Coordinates of N, CA, C and O in Angstrom, one line a residue:
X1372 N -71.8 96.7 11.2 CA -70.4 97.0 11.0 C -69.6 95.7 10.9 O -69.7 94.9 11.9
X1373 N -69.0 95.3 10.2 CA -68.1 94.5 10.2 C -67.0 93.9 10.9 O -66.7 94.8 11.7
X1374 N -66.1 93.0 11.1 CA -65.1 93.0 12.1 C -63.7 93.7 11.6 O -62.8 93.8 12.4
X1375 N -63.6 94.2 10.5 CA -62.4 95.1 10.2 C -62.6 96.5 10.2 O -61.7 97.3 10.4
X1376 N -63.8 96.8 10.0 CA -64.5 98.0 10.3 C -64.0 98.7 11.9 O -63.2 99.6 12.2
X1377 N -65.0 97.4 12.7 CA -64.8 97.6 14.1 C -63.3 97.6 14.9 O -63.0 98.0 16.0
X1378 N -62.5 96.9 13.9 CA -61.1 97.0 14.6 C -60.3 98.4 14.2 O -59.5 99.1 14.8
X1379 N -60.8 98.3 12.7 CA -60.2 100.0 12.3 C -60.4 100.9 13.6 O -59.5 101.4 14.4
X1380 N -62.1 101.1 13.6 CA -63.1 102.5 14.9 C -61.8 102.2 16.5 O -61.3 103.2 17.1
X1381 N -61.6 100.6 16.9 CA -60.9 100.7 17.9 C -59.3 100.8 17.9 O -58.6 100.8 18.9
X1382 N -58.8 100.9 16.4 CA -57.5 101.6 16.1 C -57.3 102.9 16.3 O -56.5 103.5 17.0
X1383 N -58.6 103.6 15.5 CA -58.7 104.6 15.6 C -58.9 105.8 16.9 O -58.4 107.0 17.1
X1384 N -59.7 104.9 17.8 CA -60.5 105.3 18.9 C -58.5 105.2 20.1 O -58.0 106.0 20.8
X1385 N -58.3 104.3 19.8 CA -56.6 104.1 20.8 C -55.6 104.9 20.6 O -54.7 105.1 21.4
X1386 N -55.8 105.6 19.1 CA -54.8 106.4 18.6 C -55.4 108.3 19.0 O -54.8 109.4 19.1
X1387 N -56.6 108.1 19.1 CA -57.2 109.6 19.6 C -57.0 110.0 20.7 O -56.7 111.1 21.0
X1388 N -57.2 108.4 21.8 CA -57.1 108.8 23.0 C -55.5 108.8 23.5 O -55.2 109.4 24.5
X1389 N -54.5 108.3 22.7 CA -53.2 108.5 23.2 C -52.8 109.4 22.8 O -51.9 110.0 23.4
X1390 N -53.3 110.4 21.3 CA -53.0 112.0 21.0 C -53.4 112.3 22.2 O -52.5 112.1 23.0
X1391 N -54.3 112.6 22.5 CA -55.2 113.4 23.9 C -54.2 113.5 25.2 O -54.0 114.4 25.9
X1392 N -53.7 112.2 25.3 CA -53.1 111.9 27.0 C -51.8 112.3 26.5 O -51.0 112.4 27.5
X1393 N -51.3 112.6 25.5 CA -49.8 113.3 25.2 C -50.1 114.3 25.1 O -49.1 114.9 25.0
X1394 N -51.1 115.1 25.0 CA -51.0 116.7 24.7 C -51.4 117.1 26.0 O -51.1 118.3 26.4
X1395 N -52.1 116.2 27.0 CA -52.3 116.5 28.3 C -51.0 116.5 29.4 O -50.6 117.3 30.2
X1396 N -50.4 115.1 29.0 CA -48.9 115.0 29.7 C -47.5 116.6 29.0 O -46.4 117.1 29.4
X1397 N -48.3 116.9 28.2 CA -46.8 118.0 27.4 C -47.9 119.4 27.9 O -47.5 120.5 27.5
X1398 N -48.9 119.3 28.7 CA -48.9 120.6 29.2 C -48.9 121.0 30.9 O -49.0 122.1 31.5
X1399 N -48.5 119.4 31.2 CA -48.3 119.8 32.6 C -47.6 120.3 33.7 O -47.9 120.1 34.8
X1400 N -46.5 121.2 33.1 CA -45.3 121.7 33.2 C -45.5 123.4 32.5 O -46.2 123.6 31.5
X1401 N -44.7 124.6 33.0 CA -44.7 125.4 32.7 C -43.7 125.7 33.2 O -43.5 125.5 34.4
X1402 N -42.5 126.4 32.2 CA -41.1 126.5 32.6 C -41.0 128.5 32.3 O -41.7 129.1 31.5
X1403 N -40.1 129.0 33.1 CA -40.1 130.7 32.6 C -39.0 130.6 33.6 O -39.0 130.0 34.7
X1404 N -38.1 131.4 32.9 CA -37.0 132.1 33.4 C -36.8 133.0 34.4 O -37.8 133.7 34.7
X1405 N -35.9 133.3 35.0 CA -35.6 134.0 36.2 C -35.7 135.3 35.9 O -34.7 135.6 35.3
X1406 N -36.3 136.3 36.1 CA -35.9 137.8 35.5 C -34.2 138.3 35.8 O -33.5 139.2 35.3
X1407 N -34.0 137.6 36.7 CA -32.5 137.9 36.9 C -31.4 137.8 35.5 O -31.2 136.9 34.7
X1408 N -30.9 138.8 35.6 CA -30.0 139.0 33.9 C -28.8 138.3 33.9 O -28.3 138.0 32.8
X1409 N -28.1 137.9 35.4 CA -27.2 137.5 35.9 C -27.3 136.1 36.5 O -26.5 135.7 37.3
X1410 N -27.9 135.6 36.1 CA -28.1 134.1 36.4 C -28.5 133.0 35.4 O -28.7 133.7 34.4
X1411 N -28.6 132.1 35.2 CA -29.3 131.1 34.0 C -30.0 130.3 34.4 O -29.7 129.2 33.9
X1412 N -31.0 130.4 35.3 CA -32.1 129.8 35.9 C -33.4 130.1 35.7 O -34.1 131.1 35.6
X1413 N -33.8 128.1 35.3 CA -35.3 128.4 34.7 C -36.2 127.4 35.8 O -36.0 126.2 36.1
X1414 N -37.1 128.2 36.4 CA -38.3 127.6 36.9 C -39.3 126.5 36.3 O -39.4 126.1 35.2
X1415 N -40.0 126.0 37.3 CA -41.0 124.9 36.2 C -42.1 125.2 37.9 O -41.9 125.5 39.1
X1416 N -43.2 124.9 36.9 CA -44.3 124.7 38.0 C -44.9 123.5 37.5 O -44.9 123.4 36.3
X1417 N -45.4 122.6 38.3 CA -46.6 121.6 37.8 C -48.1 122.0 37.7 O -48.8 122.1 38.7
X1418 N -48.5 122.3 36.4 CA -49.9 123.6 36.4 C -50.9 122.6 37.2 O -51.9 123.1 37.5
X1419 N -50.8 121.1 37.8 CA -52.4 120.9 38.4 C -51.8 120.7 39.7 O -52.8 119.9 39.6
X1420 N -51.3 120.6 40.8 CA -50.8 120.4 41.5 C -49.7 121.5 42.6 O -49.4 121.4 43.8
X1421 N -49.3 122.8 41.2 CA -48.3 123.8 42.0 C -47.2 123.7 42.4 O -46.6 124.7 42.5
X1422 N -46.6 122.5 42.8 CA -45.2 122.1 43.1 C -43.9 123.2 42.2 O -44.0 123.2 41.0
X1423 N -42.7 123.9 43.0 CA -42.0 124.7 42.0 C -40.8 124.4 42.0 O -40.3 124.4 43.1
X1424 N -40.1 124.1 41.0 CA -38.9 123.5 41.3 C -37.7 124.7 40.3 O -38.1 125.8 39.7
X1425 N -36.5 124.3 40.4 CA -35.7 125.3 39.6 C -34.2 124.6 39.6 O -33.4 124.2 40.5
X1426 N -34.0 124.5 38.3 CA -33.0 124.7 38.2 C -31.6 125.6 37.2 O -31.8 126.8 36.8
X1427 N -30.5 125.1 36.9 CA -29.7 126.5 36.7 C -28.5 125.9 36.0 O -28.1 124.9 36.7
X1428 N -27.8 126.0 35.0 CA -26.6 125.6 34.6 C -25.1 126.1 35.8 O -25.0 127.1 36.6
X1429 N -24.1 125.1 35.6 CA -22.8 125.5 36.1 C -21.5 124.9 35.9 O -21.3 123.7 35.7
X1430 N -21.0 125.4 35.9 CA -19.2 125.1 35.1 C -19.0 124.0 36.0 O -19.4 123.9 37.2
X1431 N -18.2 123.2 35.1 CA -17.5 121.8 35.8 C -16.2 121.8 35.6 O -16.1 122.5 34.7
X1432 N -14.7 121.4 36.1 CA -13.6 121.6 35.3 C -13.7 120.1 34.1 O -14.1 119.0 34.3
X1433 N -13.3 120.7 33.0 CA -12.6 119.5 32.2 C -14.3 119.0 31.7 O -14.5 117.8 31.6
X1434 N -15.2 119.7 31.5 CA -16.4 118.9 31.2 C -17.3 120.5 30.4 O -16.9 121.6 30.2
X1435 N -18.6 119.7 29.9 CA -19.6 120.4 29.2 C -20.2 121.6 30.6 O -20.8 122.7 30.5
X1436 N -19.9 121.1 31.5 CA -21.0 122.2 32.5 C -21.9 120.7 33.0 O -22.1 119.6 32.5
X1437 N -22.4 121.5 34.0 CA -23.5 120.1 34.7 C -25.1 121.2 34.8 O -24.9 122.5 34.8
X1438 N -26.4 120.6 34.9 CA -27.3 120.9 35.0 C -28.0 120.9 36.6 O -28.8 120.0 36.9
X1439 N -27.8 121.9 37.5 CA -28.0 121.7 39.0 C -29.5 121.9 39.0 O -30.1 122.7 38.2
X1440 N -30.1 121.1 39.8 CA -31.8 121.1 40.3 C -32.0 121.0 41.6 O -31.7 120.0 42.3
X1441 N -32.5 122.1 42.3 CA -32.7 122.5 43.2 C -33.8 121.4 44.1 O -34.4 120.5 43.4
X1442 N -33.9 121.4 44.8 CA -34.7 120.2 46.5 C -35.9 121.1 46.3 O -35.8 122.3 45.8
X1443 N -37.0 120.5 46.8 CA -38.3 121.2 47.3 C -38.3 121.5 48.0 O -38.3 120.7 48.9
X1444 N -38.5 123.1 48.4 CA -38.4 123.2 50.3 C -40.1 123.7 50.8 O -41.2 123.6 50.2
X1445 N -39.8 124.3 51.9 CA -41.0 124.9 52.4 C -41.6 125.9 51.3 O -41.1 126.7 50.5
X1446 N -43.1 125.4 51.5 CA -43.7 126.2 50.3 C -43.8 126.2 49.2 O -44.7 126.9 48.6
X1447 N -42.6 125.0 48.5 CA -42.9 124.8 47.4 C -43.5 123.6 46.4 O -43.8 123.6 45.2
X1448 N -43.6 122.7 47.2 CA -44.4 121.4 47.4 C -45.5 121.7 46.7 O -45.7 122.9 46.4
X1449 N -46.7 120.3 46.3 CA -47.8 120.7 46.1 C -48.7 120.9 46.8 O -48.9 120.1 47.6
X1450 N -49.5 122.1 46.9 CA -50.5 123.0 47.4 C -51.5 122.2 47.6 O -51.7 121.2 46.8
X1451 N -52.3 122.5 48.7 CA -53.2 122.2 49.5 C -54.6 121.7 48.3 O -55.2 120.7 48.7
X1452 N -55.0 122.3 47.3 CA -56.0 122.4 46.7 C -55.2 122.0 45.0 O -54.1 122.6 44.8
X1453 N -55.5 121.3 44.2 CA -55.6 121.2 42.9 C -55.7 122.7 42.5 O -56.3 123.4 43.4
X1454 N -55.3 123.5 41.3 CA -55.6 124.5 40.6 C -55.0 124.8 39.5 O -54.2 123.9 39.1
X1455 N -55.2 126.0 38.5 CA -54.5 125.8 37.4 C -53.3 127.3 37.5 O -53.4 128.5 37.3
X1456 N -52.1 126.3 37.9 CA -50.8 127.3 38.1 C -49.8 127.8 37.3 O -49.4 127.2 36.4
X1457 N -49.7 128.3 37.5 CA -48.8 129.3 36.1 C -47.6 130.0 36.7 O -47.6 130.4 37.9
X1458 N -46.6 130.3 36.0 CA -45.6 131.5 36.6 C -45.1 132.5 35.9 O -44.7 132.5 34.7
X1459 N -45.3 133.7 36.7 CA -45.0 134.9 36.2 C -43.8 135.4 37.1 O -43.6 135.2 38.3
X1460 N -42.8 136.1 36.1 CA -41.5 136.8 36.2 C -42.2 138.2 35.9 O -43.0 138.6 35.2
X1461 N -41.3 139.0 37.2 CA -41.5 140.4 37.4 C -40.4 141.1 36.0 O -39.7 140.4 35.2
X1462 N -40.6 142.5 36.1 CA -39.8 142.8 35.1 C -38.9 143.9 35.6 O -38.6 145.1 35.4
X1463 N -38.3 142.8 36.8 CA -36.9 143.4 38.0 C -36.0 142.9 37.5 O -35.8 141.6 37.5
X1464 N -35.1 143.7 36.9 CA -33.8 142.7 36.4 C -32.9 142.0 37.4 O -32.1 141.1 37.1
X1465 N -33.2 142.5 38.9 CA -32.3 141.6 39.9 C -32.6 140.8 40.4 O -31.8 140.1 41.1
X1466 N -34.2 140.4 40.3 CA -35.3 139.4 40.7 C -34.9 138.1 40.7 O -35.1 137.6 39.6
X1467 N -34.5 137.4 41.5 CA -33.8 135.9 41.5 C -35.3 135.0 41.2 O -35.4 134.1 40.4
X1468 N -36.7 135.7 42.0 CA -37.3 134.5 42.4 C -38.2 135.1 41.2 O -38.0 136.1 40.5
X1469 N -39.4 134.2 41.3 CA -40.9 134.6 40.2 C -41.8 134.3 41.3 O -41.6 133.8 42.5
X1470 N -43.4 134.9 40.2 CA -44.5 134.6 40.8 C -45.0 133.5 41.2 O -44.2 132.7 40.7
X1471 N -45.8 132.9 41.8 CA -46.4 131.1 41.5 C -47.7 131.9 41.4 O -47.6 132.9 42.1
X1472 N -49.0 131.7 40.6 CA -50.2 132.2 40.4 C -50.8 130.9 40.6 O -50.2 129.9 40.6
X1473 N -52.3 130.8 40.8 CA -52.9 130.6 40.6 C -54.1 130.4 39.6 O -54.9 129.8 40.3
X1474 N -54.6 130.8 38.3 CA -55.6 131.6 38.0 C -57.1 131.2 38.2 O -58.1 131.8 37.9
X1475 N -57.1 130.0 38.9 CA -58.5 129.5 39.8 C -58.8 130.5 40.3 O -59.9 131.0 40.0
X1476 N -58.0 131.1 41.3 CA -58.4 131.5 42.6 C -57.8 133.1 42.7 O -58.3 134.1 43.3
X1477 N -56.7 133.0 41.9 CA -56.0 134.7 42.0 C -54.9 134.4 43.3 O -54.6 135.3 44.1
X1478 N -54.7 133.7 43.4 CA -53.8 133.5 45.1 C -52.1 133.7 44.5 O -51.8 133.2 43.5
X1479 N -51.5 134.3 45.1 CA -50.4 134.6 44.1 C -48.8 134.0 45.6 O -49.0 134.0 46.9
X1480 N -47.8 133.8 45.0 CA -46.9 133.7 46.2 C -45.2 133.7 45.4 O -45.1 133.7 44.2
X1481 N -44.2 133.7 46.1 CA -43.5 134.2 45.5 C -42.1 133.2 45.8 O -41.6 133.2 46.9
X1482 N -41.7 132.5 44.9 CA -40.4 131.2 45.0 C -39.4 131.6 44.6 O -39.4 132.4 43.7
X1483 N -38.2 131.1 45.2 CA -37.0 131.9 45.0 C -35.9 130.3 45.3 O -36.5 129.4 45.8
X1484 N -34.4 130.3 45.1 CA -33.4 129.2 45.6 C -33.4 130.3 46.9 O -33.2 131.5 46.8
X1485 N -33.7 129.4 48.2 CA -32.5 129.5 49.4 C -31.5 128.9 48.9 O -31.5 127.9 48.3
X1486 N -30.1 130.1 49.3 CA -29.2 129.1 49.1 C -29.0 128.1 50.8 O -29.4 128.3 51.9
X1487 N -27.8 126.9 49.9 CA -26.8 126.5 49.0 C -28.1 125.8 48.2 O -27.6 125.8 47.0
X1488 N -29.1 125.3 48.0 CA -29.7 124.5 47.1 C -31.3 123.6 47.6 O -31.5 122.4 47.7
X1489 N -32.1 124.7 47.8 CA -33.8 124.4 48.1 C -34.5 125.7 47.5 O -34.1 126.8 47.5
X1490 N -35.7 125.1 46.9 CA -36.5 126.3 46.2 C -37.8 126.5 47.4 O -38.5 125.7 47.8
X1491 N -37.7 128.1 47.7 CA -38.9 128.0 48.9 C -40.0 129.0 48.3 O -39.7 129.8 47.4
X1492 N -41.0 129.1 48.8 CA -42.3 129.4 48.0 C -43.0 130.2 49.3 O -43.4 129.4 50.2
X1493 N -43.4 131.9 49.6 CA -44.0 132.2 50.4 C -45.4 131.9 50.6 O -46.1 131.8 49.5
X1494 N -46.0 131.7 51.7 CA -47.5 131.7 51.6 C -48.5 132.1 50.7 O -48.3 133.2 50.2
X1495 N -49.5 131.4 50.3 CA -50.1 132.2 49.2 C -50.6 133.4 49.2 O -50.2 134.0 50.2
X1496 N -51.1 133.9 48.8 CA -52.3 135.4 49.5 C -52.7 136.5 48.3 O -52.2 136.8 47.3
X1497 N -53.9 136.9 48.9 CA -54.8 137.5 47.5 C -54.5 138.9 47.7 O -55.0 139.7 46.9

């Protein structure tokens, strides 16, 4: 192999592995909405880790609106165990909170805003 050859293979080989680590970094997040009809709050989980966070639009005077993001509270932190987490919205139209899943394990738990402003996450359980 030649030396332009081999610098091409390690152009190439730098440019595969940085597709790879962007398509890994753009799936580590999972965002779904509140089933609530009356609110404009979207959830996010971190699929390897579980952590759930949320936040929600709201009017400002004399401005565009501001983007509020809720604190991590009890339960909503990252979980005890690595797994691959996902969120599911019930199909309760007054449902403020969603699912947190697991689909490792099937462990399922349920995050909601306490107010004025922390997202809390019940125990998990099968």
């Amino acid at each position: 192999m030649t030396k332009s050859q081999r610098c091409l293979s390690a152009v190439a080989l730098a440019l595969v592995t940085m597709a790879t680590a962007g398509s890994a970094a753009a799936d580590e997040y999972i965002f779904k909405a509140a089933p609530q009809t009356d609110i404009n709050r979207v959830y996010r989980v971190n699929r390897l880790t579980g952590e759930v966070g949320a936040c929600q639009y709201a009017l400002k005077d004399n401005s565009v609106g501001v983007t509020l993001c809720y604190a991590t509270g009890e339960g909503a932190g990252p979980q005890s165990e690595p797994g691959d987490y996902d969120l599911v919205a019930s199909s309760h139209e007054r449902e403020g909170g969603i699912f947190r899943v697991n689909r490792r394990t099937g462990e399922m738990s349920v995050c909601y805003v306490l107010p004025p402003d922390t997202v809390v996450c019940t125990p998990s359980s099968r």
